[in-house]
Short mmCIF file of C-alpha atoms in Angstrom, two decimals:
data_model
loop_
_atom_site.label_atom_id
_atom_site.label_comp_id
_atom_site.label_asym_id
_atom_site.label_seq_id
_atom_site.Cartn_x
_atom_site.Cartn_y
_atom_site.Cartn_z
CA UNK A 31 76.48 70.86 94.04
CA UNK A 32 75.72 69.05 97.83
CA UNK A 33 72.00 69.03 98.56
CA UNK A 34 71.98 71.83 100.90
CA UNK A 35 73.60 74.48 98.13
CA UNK A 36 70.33 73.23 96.27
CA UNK A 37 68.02 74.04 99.23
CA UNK A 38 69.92 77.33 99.86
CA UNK A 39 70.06 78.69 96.65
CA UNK A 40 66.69 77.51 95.70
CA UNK A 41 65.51 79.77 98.92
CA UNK A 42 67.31 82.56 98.18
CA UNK A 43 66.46 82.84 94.60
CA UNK A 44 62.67 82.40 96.05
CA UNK A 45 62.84 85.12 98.17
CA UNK A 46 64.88 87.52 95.80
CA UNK A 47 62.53 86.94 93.16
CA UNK A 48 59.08 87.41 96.16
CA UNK A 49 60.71 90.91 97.11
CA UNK A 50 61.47 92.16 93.43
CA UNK A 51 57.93 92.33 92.98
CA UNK A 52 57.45 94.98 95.72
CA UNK A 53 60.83 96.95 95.42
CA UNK A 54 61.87 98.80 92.64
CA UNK A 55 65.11 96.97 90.64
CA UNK A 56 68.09 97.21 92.42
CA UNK A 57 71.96 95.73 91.52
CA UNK A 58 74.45 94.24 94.02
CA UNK A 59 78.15 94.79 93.97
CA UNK A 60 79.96 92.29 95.62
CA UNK A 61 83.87 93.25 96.35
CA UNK A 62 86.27 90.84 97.07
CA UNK A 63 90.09 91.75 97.62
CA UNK A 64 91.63 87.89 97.56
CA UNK A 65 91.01 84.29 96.96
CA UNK A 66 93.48 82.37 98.82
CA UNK A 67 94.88 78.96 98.58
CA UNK A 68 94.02 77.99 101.53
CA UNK A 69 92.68 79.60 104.80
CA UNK A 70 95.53 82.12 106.85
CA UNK A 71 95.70 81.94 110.13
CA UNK A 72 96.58 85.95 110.38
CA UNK A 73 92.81 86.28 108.50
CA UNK A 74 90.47 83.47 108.64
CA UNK A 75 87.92 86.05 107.22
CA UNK A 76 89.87 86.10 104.15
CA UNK A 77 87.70 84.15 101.58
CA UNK A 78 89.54 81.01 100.19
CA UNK A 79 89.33 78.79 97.34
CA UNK A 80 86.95 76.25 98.99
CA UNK A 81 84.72 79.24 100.23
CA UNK A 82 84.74 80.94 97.10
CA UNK A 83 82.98 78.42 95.28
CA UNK A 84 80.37 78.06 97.70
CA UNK A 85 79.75 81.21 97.40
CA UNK A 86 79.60 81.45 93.92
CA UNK A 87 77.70 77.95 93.45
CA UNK A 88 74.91 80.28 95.47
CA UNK A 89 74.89 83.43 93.73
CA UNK A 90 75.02 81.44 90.32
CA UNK A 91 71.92 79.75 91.05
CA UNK A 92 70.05 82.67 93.19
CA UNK A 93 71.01 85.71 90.75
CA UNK A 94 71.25 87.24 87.68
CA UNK A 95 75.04 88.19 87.40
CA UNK A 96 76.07 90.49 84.97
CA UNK A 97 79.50 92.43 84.00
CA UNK A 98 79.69 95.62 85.70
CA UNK A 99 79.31 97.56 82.66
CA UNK A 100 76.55 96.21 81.11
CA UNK A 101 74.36 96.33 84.90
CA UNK A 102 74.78 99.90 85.05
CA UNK A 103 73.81 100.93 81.71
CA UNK A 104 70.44 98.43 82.41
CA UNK A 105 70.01 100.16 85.47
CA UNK A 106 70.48 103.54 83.98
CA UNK A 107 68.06 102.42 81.34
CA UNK A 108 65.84 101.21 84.04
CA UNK A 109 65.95 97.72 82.72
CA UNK A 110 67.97 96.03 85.31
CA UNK A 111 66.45 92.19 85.72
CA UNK A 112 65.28 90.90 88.66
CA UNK A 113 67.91 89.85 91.13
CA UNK A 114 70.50 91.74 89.58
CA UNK A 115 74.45 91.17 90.66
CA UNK A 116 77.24 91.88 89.74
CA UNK A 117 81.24 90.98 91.06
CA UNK A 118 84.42 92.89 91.50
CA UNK A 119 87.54 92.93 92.64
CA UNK A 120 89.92 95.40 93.90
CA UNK A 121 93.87 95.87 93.55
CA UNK A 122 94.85 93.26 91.26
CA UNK A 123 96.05 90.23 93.16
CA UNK A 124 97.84 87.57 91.52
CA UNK A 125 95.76 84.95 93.05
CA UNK A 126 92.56 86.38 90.96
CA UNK A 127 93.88 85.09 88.29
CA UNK A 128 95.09 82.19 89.82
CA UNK A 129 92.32 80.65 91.99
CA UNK A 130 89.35 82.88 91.42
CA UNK A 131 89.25 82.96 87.54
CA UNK A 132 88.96 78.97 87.34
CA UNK A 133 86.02 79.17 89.64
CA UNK A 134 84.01 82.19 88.09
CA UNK A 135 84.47 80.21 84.84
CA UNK A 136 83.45 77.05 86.12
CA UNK A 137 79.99 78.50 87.24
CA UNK A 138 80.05 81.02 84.28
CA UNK A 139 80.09 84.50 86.22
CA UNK A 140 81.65 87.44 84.62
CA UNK A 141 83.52 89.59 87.13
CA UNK A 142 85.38 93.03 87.13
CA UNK A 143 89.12 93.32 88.32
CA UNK A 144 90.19 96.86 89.63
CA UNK A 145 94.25 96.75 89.14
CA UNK A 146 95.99 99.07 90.90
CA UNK A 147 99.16 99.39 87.83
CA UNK A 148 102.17 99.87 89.89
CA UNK A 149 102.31 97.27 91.81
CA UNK A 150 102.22 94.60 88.81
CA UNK A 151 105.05 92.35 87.89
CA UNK A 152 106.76 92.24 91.46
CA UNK A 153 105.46 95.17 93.03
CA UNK A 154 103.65 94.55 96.82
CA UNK A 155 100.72 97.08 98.34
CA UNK A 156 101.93 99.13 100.73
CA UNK A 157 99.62 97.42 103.05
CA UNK A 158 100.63 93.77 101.59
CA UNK A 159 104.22 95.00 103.42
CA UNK A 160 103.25 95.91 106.71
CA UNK A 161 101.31 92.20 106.68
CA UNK A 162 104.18 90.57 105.12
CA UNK A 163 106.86 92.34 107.66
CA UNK A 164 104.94 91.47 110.75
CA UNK A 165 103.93 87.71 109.47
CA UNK A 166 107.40 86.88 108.72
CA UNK A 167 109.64 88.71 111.98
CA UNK A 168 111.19 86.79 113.97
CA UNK A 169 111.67 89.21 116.56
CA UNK A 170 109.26 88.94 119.67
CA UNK A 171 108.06 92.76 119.76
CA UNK A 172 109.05 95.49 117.49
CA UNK A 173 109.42 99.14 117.94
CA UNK A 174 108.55 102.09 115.55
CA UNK A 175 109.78 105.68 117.02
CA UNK A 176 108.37 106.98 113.94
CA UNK A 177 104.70 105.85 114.12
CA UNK A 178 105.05 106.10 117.98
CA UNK A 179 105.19 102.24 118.51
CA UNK A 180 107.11 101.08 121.56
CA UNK A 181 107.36 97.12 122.92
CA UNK A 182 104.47 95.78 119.92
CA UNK A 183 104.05 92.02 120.86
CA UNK A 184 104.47 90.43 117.67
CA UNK A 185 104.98 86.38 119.17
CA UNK A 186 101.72 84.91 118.46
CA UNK A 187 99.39 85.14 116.08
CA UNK A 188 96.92 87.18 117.57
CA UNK A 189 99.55 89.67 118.92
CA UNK A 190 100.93 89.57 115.01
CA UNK A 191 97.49 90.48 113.85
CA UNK A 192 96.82 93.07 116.63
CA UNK A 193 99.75 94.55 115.54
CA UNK A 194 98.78 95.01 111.91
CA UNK A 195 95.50 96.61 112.92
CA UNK A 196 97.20 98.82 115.10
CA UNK A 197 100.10 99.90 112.26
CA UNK A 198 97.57 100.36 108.84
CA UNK A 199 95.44 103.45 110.47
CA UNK A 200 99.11 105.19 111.29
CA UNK A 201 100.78 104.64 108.00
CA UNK A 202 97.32 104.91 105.57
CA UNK A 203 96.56 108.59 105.37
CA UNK A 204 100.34 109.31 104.64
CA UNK A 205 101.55 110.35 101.51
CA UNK A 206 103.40 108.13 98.96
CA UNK A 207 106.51 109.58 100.53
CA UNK A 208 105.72 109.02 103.84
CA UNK A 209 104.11 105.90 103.87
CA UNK A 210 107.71 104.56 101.93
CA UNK A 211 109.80 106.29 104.76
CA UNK A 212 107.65 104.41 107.39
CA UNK A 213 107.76 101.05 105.72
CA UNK A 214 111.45 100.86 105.14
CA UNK A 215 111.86 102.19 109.45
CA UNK A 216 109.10 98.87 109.90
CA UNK A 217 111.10 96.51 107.63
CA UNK A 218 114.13 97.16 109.46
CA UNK A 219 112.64 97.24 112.79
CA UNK A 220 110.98 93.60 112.35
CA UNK A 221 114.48 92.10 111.20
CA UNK A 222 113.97 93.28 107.34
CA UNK A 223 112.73 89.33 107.06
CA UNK A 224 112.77 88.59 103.12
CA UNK A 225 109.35 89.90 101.67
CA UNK A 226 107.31 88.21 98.87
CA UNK A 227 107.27 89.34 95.24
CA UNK A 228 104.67 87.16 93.85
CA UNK A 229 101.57 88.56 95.81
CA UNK A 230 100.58 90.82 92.94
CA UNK A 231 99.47 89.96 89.14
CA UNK A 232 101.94 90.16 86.37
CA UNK A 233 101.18 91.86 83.06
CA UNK A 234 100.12 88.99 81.43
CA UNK A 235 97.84 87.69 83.95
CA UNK A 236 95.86 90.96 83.69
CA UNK A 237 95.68 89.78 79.22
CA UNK A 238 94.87 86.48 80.46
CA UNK A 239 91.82 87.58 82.82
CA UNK A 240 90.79 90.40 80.03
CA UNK A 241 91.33 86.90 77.44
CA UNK A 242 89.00 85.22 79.40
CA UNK A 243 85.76 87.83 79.18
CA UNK A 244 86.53 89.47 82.44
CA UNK A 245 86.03 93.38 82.97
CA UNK A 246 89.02 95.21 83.47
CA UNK A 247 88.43 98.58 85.91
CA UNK A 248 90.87 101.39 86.60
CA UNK A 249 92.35 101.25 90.30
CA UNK A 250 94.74 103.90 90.24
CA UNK A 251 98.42 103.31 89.69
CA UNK A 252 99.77 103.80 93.40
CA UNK A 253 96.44 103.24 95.52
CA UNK A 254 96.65 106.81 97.07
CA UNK A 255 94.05 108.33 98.74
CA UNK A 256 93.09 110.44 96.47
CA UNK A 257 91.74 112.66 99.03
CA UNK A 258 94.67 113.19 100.93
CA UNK A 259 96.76 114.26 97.40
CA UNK A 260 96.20 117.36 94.90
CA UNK A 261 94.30 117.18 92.24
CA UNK A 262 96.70 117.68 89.84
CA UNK A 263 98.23 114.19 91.41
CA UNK A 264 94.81 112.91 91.74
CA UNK A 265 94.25 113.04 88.22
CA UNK A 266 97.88 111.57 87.11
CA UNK A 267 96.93 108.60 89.14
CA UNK A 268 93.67 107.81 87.46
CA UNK A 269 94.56 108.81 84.00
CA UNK A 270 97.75 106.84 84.21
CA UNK A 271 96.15 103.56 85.45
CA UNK A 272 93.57 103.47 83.05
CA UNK A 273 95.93 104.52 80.02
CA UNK A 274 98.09 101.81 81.44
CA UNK A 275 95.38 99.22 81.45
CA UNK A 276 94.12 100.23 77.89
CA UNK A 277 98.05 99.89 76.66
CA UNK A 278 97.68 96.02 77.94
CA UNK A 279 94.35 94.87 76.93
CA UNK A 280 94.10 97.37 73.79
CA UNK A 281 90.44 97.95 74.95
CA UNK A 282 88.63 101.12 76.65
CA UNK A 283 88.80 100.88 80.31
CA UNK A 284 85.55 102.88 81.71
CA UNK A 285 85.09 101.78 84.92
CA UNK A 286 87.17 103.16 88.08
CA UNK A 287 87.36 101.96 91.79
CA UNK A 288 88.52 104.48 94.31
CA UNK A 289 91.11 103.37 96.54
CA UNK A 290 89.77 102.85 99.90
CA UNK A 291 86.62 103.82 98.34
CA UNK A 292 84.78 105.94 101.44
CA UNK A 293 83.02 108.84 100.40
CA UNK A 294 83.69 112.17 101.70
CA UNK A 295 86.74 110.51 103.34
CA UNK A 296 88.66 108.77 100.92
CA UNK A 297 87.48 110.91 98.01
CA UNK A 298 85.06 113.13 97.23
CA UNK A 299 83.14 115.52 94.08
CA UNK A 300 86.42 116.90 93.13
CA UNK A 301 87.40 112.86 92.17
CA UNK A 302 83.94 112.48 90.99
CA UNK A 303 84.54 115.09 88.56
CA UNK A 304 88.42 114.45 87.25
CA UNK A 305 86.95 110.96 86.80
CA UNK A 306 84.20 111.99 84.68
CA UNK A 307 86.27 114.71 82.46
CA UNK A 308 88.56 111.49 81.97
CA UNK A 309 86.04 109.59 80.16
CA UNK A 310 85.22 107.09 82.42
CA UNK A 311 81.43 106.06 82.57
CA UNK A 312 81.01 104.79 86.37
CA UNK A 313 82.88 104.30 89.33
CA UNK A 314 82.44 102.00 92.42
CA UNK A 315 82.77 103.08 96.20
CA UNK A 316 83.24 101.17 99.55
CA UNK A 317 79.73 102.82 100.96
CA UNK A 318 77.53 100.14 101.92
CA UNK A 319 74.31 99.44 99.95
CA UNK A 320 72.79 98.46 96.25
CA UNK A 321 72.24 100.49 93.46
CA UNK A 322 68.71 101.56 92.24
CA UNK A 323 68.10 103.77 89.10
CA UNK A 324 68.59 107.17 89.40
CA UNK A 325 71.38 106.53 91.36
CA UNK A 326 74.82 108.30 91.21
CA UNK A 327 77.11 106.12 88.83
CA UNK A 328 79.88 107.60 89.63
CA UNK A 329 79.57 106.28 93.01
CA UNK A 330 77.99 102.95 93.21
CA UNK A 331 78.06 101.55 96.66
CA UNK A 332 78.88 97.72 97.40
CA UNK A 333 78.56 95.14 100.39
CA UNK A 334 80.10 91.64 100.74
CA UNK A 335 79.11 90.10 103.82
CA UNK A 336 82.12 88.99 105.79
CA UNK A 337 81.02 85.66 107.48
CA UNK A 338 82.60 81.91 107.26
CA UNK A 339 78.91 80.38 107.31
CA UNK A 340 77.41 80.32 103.94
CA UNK A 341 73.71 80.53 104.98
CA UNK A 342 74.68 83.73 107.25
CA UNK A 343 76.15 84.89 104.70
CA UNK A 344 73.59 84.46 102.29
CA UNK A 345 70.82 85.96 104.72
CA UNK A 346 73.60 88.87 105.34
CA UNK A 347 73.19 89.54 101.28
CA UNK A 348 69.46 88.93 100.61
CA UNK A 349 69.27 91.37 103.86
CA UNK A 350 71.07 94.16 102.41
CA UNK A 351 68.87 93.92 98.81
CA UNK A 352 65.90 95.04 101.30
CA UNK A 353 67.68 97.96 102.58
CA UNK A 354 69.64 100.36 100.11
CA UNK A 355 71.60 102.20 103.30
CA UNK A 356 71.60 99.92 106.01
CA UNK A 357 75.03 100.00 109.10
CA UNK A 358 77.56 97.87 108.67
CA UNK A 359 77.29 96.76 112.46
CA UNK A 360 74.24 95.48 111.41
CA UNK A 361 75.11 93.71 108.66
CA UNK A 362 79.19 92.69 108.56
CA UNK A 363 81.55 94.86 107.71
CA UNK A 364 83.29 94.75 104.24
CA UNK A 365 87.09 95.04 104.73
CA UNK A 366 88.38 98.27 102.62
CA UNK A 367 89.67 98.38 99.05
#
């Protein structure tokens, strides 16, 4: 640990622990998506290895992080400790297992990994394939008559990544049927360039990470929104994640993350409710804030500042401890689960 990961988690445990004395106990949910190798050009706000463990050497040293599980019950229980964190992960990405588990274990931090079932042992996010598709074309611009997408640059690397933002708000709200229909008329449009297998975990790296002391949380099995399906479908997709989850780690999964995660948007009290009558005993959101007791824990809100510098992103965290609804504009925004 370099001198200034000393100074700067010695000053943000300081401060932590000054304003726990004059707010009432509050828990942090960081969410993280990947760890990567190394950085990508197409994100370089995507956390990587090296950035990982900076982060991590801080929050070791500035917090008290706990499994999911066990922080809610304290803060149901009004019990939480000061400084109070805890660390997810959503989808189920093979490189959590890969990169991120050898540096959680290295500083001793539990975590919780949201897998999303049907997409382990070779199955790719629908998302993960638009990405893949326009990081691998070879074509100059691509067009989509389906999604309305005429002449897309797609040469450099910030058309490529223009392009992505533009084509994940057209295909997201469809449904599972739709969004495959528009992926296969993208494939084929960008050249159908040979798409990666490996991005997800396999079944045995979701044992290994369950092995290790790690959480596992239910993420669905086909990351719909749930809001945008029928209940009836709504409630095979939770059910059948978790019951697949329990089948490979032969423990009680009780924790849920809802895919995309936005209230009122994404899901909303009908979810809340098939979630509870399922047996689960809290979920996690994508609405930005920390938990305080008497909060709804069926809807935990979490923030992970999105910033390369680790003392802005730091100040970004202890910032959002002060306020328990605070806008993302004012903060960094926290990419979507």
């Amino acid at each position: 640990m370099s001198a200034g990961h000393r100074l700067l988690a010695h000053a943000a445990r300081a401060w932590t622990t000054a304003a726990s004395l004059s707010q009432s106990p509050r828990l942090s949910i960081l969410i993280f998506h990947r760890v990567l190798p190394a950085p990508d050009p197409l994100f370089p706000t995507e956390v990587d290895a090296p950035r990982f463990d900076s982060m991590m050497t801080t929050v070791a040293k500035a917090f008290n992080v706990m499994p999911l599980a066990e922080a809610v019950r304290s803060l149901q229980q009004s019990r939480l400790p000061p400084r109070a964190l805890a660390i997810t992960f959503d989808d189920g990405y093979a490189d959590n297992e890969e990169i991120a588990l050898p540096i959680l274990q290295r500083h001793g931090l539990p975590a919780t990994f949201f897998v999303a079932t049907g997409f382990l042992d070779g199955g790719r996010m629908w998302n993960d394939t638009v990405i893949e598709c326009i990081r691998h074309t070879a074509r100059s611009s691509i067009e989509v008559e389906e999604l309305g997408v005429l002449g897309l640059p797609t040469q450099s690397v910030a058309e490529r990544r223009t392009a992505i933002a533009r084509l994940i708000p057209l295909i997201k709200y469809k449904d599972l049927g739709g969004r495959e229909s528009l992926l296969k008329a993208l494939h084929k449009s960008c050249g159908s360039p040979e798409l990666s297998q490996a991005l997800m975990m396999r079944s045995e790296q979701v044992r290994s990470l369950h092995g290790a002391g790690m959480e596992i949380g239910a993420h669905t099995v086909n990351h719909p929104i749930l809001a945008a399906v029928s209940d009836s479908e709504a409630r095979r997709e939770l059910q059948q994640g978790r019951d697949a989850l329990q089948q490979l780690t032969q423990t009680p999964v009780v924790t849920l993350a809802y895919p995309n995660g936005r209230p009122a948007s994404d899901y909303d009290q009908r979810h809340v409710a098939i979630a509870r009558e399922l047996g689960f005993q809290q979920a996690v959101t994508t609405a930005v804030g920390v938990a305080r007791t008497g909060d709804d824990v069926f809807q935990l809100p979490r923030f992970t500042p999105w910033d390369r510098s680790l003392s802005r992103w730091t100040m970004r965290l202890l910032l959002s401890r002060g306020n328990t609804q605070f806008k993302v504009a004012e903060i960094g925004a926290a990419q979507p689960a």
